[in-house]
Amino acid sequence: MFNGILIEKDDQGYRAAVKDIDESVLPEGDVTINVSHSTINYKDALAITGKGPVVRRFPMVPGIDLVGTVEHSESDKFKVGDQVLLNGFGVGETHCGGLAQKARLKSEWLIPLPKGFSPRQAMAIGTAGYTAMLCVIALEKNGITPDKGEILVTGANGGVGSFSIAILAKLGYNVVASTGRVEQAEYLKKLGASDVIDRKALSEPGRPLAKERWAGAIDSAGSHTLANVCASMQYGGAVAACGLAQGMDLPASVAPFILRGVTLAGIDSVMRPIADRIEAWERLADILDPEVFEDISTDIGLSEVISTAEALMAGTVRGRVVVDING
């Protein structure tokens, strides 16, 4: 038995609780891990609260991120005692995840804990920081350099937004943060934003083409926000789209793409090839300063996970939440 969050669905309804979990619940895998830290992402909050169809198999341990130590391995890639990291691959959705003391996973989903990061720091970054880095790499590959102009980051107070600002600012970009919590402007400017705008300027239906402003953008909102971001890009600009906090729809026009040559780069972090993951994590290790983790993240234990998931869905959580599994 081990302690963790378990989501169940039956005749009594949908529920999540902290409880002792029998090891028989764990699915097949060639590596068993003693989990030390995990996180709460937006997808985890959807799963825990039942407000989104995230979980595809029951019972389920949520948690799309984890870091821990190998307890048992049938793989030649990892040995007992190795520290490993996981982001995505359907973990917490179709395969039991990281919000428990133990996980059994496929070795091809794992990478070694990156040098320079403690387990806690790696989870302060988590899928949010890793996704932010993938977005920045996409902008770079599309020729968006710091001298091109302002870079917009939507959902700036969230995990992806917070790390996007910190990474871009460290690389010398002029970052403008869009948020529904403008009272958090000081926090966003401390991360590196040069300006903060209210998300209302982007979240309502807009025109097919707007005044050119942004050289690049990282969007985690989708819907009208993403449509308006594309409409206000400079000629040859690029947008990295990685989320749907406002909605899955995209009520946009082809005008920005065929009249201004705008690139819309879709960013998937869940099934990303291992080589891309390693590149992103190595870049993060090179770029991020240790103090960023203190500004962006807070720490909780397993007993606080469910209430924190509710708060995240209510939009009252800033930055990243690190879960000390044994805390």
Short mmCIF file of C-alpha atoms in Angstrom, two decimals:
data_model
loop_
_atom_site.label_atom_id
_atom_site.label_comp_id
_atom_site.label_asym_id
_atom_site.label_seq_id
_atom_site.Cartn_x
_atom_site.Cartn_y
_atom_site.Cartn_z
CA MET A 1 0.00 0.00 0.00
CA PHE A 2 1.08 3.58 -0.63
CA ASN A 3 -0.46 6.99 -0.14
CA GLY A 4 -1.81 9.10 -2.99
CA ILE A 5 -4.71 10.80 -4.74
CA LEU A 6 -7.15 8.33 -6.27
CA ILE A 7 -9.96 9.29 -8.65
CA GLU A 8 -12.88 6.87 -8.81
CA LYS A 9 -16.08 6.80 -10.82
CA ASP A 10 -18.95 4.41 -10.16
CA ASP A 11 -22.63 4.35 -9.16
CA GLN A 12 -21.77 6.69 -6.28
CA GLY A 13 -20.44 9.32 -8.68
CA TYR A 14 -17.09 10.92 -9.54
CA ARG A 15 -14.75 11.60 -6.64
CA ALA A 16 -11.12 12.21 -5.76
CA ALA A 17 -9.60 11.52 -2.35
CA VAL A 18 -6.31 11.08 -0.53
CA LYS A 19 -6.13 7.44 0.49
CA ASP A 20 -4.02 4.32 0.80
CA ILE A 21 -3.74 2.71 -2.63
CA ASP A 22 -3.04 -0.96 -3.30
CA GLU A 23 -0.12 -1.60 -5.63
CA SER A 24 -2.42 -3.71 -7.82
CA VAL A 25 -3.94 -0.43 -9.07
CA LEU A 26 -0.70 0.42 -10.86
CA PRO A 27 -0.70 -0.48 -14.57
CA GLU A 28 2.00 -2.34 -16.46
CA GLY A 29 5.43 -0.78 -16.90
CA ASP A 30 9.08 -1.79 -16.81
CA VAL A 31 10.18 0.84 -14.26
CA THR A 32 8.76 1.36 -10.76
CA ILE A 33 9.49 4.71 -9.13
CA ASN A 34 9.38 6.06 -5.60
CA VAL A 35 7.92 9.48 -6.34
CA SER A 36 9.30 12.42 -4.35
CA HIS A 37 7.61 15.40 -6.03
CA SER A 38 4.81 16.15 -8.45
CA THR A 39 2.78 19.19 -9.47
CA ILE A 40 -0.73 20.42 -10.14
CA ASN A 41 -1.26 21.55 -13.72
CA TYR A 42 -4.49 22.82 -15.28
CA LYS A 43 -5.09 19.35 -16.73
CA ASP A 44 -4.61 17.81 -13.26
CA ALA A 45 -7.12 20.27 -11.82
CA LEU A 46 -9.64 19.31 -14.50
CA ALA A 47 -9.11 15.64 -13.67
CA ILE A 48 -9.32 16.04 -9.89
CA THR A 49 -12.42 18.27 -9.94
CA GLY A 50 -14.12 16.32 -12.71
CA LYS A 51 -14.70 19.54 -14.66
CA GLY A 52 -13.13 18.15 -17.82
CA PRO A 53 -13.10 14.72 -19.52
CA VAL A 54 -9.42 14.16 -18.78
CA VAL A 55 -9.46 10.77 -17.06
CA ARG A 56 -10.11 7.90 -19.47
CA ARG A 57 -9.69 4.94 -17.09
CA PHE A 58 -10.76 4.36 -13.49
CA PRO A 59 -9.52 4.18 -10.83
CA MET A 60 -6.82 6.72 -11.72
CA VAL A 61 -3.95 8.42 -9.93
CA PRO A 62 -3.74 11.93 -11.44
CA GLY A 63 -0.53 13.88 -12.02
CA ILE A 64 1.01 14.45 -15.46
CA ASP A 65 4.41 15.32 -13.95
CA LEU A 66 6.64 13.46 -11.54
CA VAL A 67 10.20 13.08 -10.39
CA GLY A 68 11.53 10.26 -8.25
CA THR A 69 14.00 7.44 -7.72
CA VAL A 70 13.92 4.09 -9.54
CA GLU A 71 12.96 1.30 -7.13
CA HIS A 72 12.77 -1.52 -9.68
CA SER A 73 13.77 -1.67 -13.32
CA GLU A 74 13.42 -4.25 -16.08
CA SER A 75 14.89 -1.79 -18.58
CA ASP A 76 18.53 -1.40 -19.58
CA LYS A 77 17.97 2.36 -19.77
CA PHE A 78 17.63 2.88 -16.02
CA LYS A 79 18.92 1.16 -12.91
CA VAL A 80 17.82 1.13 -9.27
CA GLY A 81 18.72 4.42 -7.61
CA ASP A 82 18.54 6.56 -10.77
CA GLN A 83 16.63 9.82 -10.48
CA VAL A 84 14.16 10.21 -13.33
CA LEU A 85 11.67 12.75 -14.65
CA LEU A 86 8.39 12.38 -16.53
CA ASN A 87 6.12 14.84 -18.32
CA GLY A 88 2.96 13.77 -20.14
CA PHE A 89 2.63 10.64 -22.32
CA GLY A 90 -0.97 10.25 -21.11
CA VAL A 91 0.12 9.72 -17.51
CA GLY A 92 -2.66 10.89 -15.17
CA GLU A 93 -5.18 10.32 -17.97
CA THR A 94 -4.91 6.71 -19.20
CA HIS A 95 -1.98 5.58 -17.02
CA CYS A 96 -1.63 6.19 -13.27
CA GLY A 97 0.42 9.32 -12.61
CA GLY A 98 2.55 11.25 -10.20
CA LEU A 99 0.31 12.34 -7.33
CA ALA A 100 1.12 9.28 -5.23
CA GLN A 101 4.15 7.79 -3.50
CA LYS A 102 4.64 5.16 -6.19
CA ALA A 103 4.36 4.99 -10.00
CA ARG A 104 4.96 2.24 -12.55
CA LEU A 105 5.86 3.58 -15.98
CA LYS A 106 7.31 2.69 -19.37
CA SER A 107 11.03 3.43 -19.58
CA GLU A 108 10.67 5.11 -22.98
CA TRP A 109 8.64 7.87 -21.32
CA LEU A 110 11.39 8.79 -18.85
CA ILE A 111 14.44 11.02 -19.01
CA PRO A 112 17.18 11.32 -16.37
CA LEU A 113 16.71 14.17 -13.91
CA PRO A 114 18.57 17.03 -15.65
CA LYS A 115 21.88 18.01 -14.09
CA GLY A 116 21.67 21.25 -12.17
CA PHE A 117 18.09 20.73 -10.99
CA SER A 118 16.97 19.31 -7.67
CA PRO A 119 13.81 17.15 -7.74
CA ARG A 120 11.86 20.05 -6.26
CA GLN A 121 13.18 22.50 -8.87
CA ALA A 122 12.37 20.10 -11.70
CA MET A 123 8.77 20.00 -10.54
CA ALA A 124 8.63 23.75 -10.05
CA ILE A 125 9.32 23.78 -13.79
CA GLY A 126 7.23 20.73 -14.67
CA THR A 127 5.14 20.51 -17.83
CA ALA A 128 4.46 24.25 -17.63
CA GLY A 129 8.10 25.31 -17.86
CA TYR A 130 8.95 22.55 -20.30
CA THR A 131 6.05 23.64 -22.54
CA ALA A 132 7.13 27.28 -22.26
CA MET A 133 10.61 26.29 -23.44
CA LEU A 134 9.15 24.38 -26.39
CA CYS A 135 7.20 27.53 -27.30
CA VAL A 136 10.31 29.71 -27.15
CA ILE A 137 12.23 27.21 -29.30
CA ALA A 138 9.39 27.35 -31.86
CA LEU A 139 9.63 31.14 -32.02
CA GLU A 140 13.40 30.91 -32.46
CA LYS A 141 13.05 28.36 -35.26
CA ASN A 142 10.67 30.75 -37.03
CA GLY A 143 13.25 33.53 -36.95
CA ILE A 144 11.79 35.56 -34.08
CA THR A 145 14.86 37.18 -32.53
CA PRO A 146 14.92 39.81 -29.74
CA ASP A 147 15.50 42.65 -32.21
CA LYS A 148 12.24 41.92 -34.10
CA GLY A 149 9.98 43.62 -31.53
CA GLU A 150 7.57 42.90 -28.69
CA ILE A 151 6.62 39.35 -27.70
CA LEU A 152 3.16 38.83 -26.20
CA VAL A 153 2.52 36.20 -23.52
CA THR A 154 -1.13 35.46 -22.72
CA GLY A 155 -2.28 33.75 -19.52
CA ALA A 156 0.73 35.39 -17.96
CA ASN A 157 -0.02 34.50 -14.34
CA GLY A 158 -0.28 30.79 -15.10
CA GLY A 159 2.59 28.34 -15.07
CA VAL A 160 3.30 28.41 -18.82
CA GLY A 161 2.91 32.18 -18.91
CA SER A 162 5.16 32.78 -15.92
CA PHE A 163 7.97 30.63 -17.28
CA SER A 164 7.56 32.04 -20.79
CA ILE A 165 8.13 35.54 -19.43
CA ALA A 166 11.16 34.49 -17.38
CA ILE A 167 12.76 32.58 -20.27
CA LEU A 168 12.10 35.25 -22.91
CA ALA A 169 13.33 38.07 -20.67
CA LYS A 170 16.52 36.16 -19.86
CA LEU A 171 17.12 35.73 -23.61
CA GLY A 172 16.78 39.46 -24.17
CA TYR A 173 13.25 39.72 -25.58
CA ASN A 174 10.89 42.62 -24.85
CA VAL A 175 7.94 40.84 -23.24
CA VAL A 176 4.39 42.12 -22.78
CA ALA A 177 2.20 40.11 -20.41
CA SER A 178 -1.56 39.71 -20.85
CA THR A 179 -3.50 38.71 -17.75
CA GLY A 180 -6.91 38.82 -16.14
CA ARG A 181 -5.21 39.71 -12.85
CA VAL A 182 -3.59 43.05 -13.57
CA GLU A 183 -3.15 43.53 -9.81
CA GLN A 184 -0.32 40.99 -10.20
CA ALA A 185 1.62 43.33 -12.48
CA GLU A 186 4.49 43.68 -10.01
CA TYR A 187 5.00 39.90 -9.99
CA LEU A 188 4.99 39.76 -13.80
CA LYS A 189 7.43 42.64 -14.11
CA LYS A 190 9.72 40.98 -11.58
CA LEU A 191 9.77 37.94 -13.87
CA GLY A 192 10.82 40.19 -16.72
CA ALA A 193 7.73 41.66 -18.39
CA SER A 194 8.24 45.23 -19.62
CA ASP A 195 4.50 45.92 -19.74
CA VAL A 196 1.25 44.32 -18.55
CA ILE A 197 -2.10 44.54 -20.34
CA ASP A 198 -5.60 43.42 -19.36
CA ARG A 199 -6.71 40.25 -21.13
CA LYS A 200 -10.05 41.95 -21.93
CA ALA A 201 -8.25 43.73 -24.76
CA LEU A 202 -7.87 40.35 -26.49
CA SER A 203 -10.61 38.08 -25.18
CA GLU A 204 -13.64 39.53 -27.02
CA PRO A 205 -14.55 38.99 -30.70
CA GLY A 206 -12.28 41.14 -32.87
CA ARG A 207 -11.50 42.05 -36.45
CA PRO A 208 -9.90 39.69 -39.01
CA LEU A 209 -6.90 42.03 -39.11
CA ALA A 210 -5.85 44.51 -36.44
CA LYS A 211 -2.98 46.96 -36.15
CA GLU A 212 0.37 45.19 -36.38
CA ARG A 213 2.10 45.05 -33.00
CA TRP A 214 3.58 41.71 -31.95
CA ALA A 215 6.69 40.13 -33.46
CA GLY A 216 5.87 36.88 -31.70
CA ALA A 217 3.49 35.46 -29.12
CA ILE A 218 2.99 32.54 -26.78
CA ASP A 219 -0.69 31.78 -26.21
CA SER A 220 -2.23 29.43 -23.67
CA ALA A 221 -5.81 30.72 -24.02
CA GLY A 222 -7.09 29.74 -27.45
CA SER A 223 -10.51 30.93 -28.66
CA HIS A 224 -10.98 34.68 -29.29
CA THR A 225 -7.69 35.48 -27.58
CA LEU A 226 -5.66 33.43 -30.04
CA ALA A 227 -7.67 34.80 -32.97
CA ASN A 228 -6.97 38.38 -31.87
CA VAL A 229 -3.30 37.65 -31.25
CA CYS A 230 -2.93 36.31 -34.80
CA ALA A 231 -4.80 39.33 -36.18
CA SER A 232 -2.39 41.76 -34.50
CA MET A 233 0.90 40.09 -35.48
CA GLN A 234 3.57 41.91 -37.45
CA TYR A 235 4.32 40.76 -40.98
CA GLY A 236 6.24 37.47 -40.76
CA GLY A 237 5.45 37.03 -37.06
CA ALA A 238 4.95 33.71 -35.30
CA VAL A 239 2.56 32.50 -32.61
CA ALA A 240 3.22 29.41 -30.47
CA ALA A 241 -0.15 28.03 -29.32
CA CYS A 242 -0.12 25.59 -26.41
CA GLY A 243 -3.37 25.91 -24.46
CA LEU A 244 -7.13 26.35 -24.37
CA ALA A 245 -7.87 28.14 -21.10
CA GLN A 246 -10.47 30.34 -22.83
CA GLY A 247 -11.74 27.67 -25.17
CA MET A 248 -10.95 25.06 -27.80
CA ASP A 249 -12.56 27.03 -30.63
CA LEU A 250 -10.62 29.34 -32.94
CA PRO A 251 -12.97 31.97 -34.44
CA ALA A 252 -10.29 33.40 -36.69
CA SER A 253 -9.74 34.48 -40.30
CA VAL A 254 -7.11 33.27 -42.76
CA ALA A 255 -6.18 36.94 -43.34
CA PRO A 256 -3.16 37.09 -40.97
CA PHE A 257 -1.69 33.97 -42.56
CA ILE A 258 -2.13 34.84 -46.25
CA LEU A 259 -1.73 38.63 -46.05
CA ARG A 260 0.97 38.96 -43.38
CA GLY A 261 2.71 35.60 -43.58
CA VAL A 262 2.00 34.83 -39.94
CA THR A 263 3.00 31.37 -38.66
CA LEU A 264 0.81 29.55 -36.14
CA ALA A 265 2.95 26.86 -34.49
CA GLY A 266 1.09 24.23 -32.49
CA ILE A 267 2.94 23.06 -29.37
CA ASP A 268 2.25 19.57 -28.07
CA SER A 269 4.10 18.61 -24.90
CA VAL A 270 2.33 15.31 -24.15
CA MET A 271 3.70 13.05 -26.89
CA ARG A 272 6.80 15.06 -27.76
CA PRO A 273 9.78 12.91 -28.87
CA ILE A 274 12.45 12.27 -26.24
CA ALA A 275 15.10 14.22 -28.19
CA ASP A 276 12.93 17.36 -28.09
CA ARG A 277 12.33 16.88 -24.37
CA ILE A 278 16.03 16.59 -23.61
CA GLU A 279 16.77 19.68 -25.73
CA ALA A 280 14.12 21.69 -23.88
CA TRP A 281 15.32 20.62 -20.43
CA GLU A 282 18.96 21.31 -21.30
CA ARG A 283 18.00 24.80 -22.47
CA LEU A 284 16.06 25.37 -19.25
CA ALA A 285 19.11 24.38 -17.20
CA ASP A 286 21.24 26.86 -19.15
CA ILE A 287 18.78 29.77 -18.98
CA LEU A 288 16.95 29.79 -15.65
CA ASP A 289 18.35 31.35 -12.48
CA PRO A 290 17.61 29.61 -9.15
CA GLU A 291 15.69 32.61 -7.79
CA VAL A 292 13.06 32.16 -10.51
CA PHE A 293 11.82 29.05 -8.72
CA GLU A 294 11.08 31.04 -5.57
CA ASP A 295 9.10 33.67 -7.47
CA ILE A 296 7.08 31.26 -9.58
CA SER A 297 6.34 28.33 -7.26
CA THR A 298 4.69 27.42 -3.97
CA ASP A 299 4.84 24.12 -2.05
CA ILE A 300 2.06 21.91 -0.70
CA GLY A 301 1.59 18.35 0.55
CA LEU A 302 -0.77 15.65 -0.70
CA SER A 303 -3.45 16.68 1.79
CA GLU A 304 -3.73 20.08 0.09
CA VAL A 305 -3.94 18.87 -3.49
CA ILE A 306 -7.72 18.65 -3.87
CA SER A 307 -8.43 22.10 -2.43
CA THR A 308 -5.61 23.57 -4.52
CA ALA A 309 -7.08 22.00 -7.66
CA GLU A 310 -10.38 23.75 -6.90
CA ALA A 311 -8.53 27.05 -6.43
CA LEU A 312 -6.68 26.57 -9.71
CA MET A 313 -9.99 26.06 -11.53
CA ALA A 314 -11.28 29.23 -9.89
CA GLY A 315 -8.30 31.15 -11.27
CA THR A 316 -6.84 32.10 -7.91
CA VAL A 317 -3.54 30.18 -8.14
CA ARG A 318 -0.47 32.06 -9.35
CA GLY A 319 2.45 30.37 -11.05
CA ARG A 320 3.39 26.80 -10.16
CA VAL A 321 2.42 24.47 -7.33
CA VAL A 322 4.95 21.83 -6.27
CA VAL A 323 3.60 18.82 -4.39
CA ASP A 324 5.96 17.24 -1.87
CA ILE A 325 4.55 13.71 -2.01
CA ASN A 326 5.96 12.74 1.37
CA GLY A 327 5.53 16.16 3.00
#
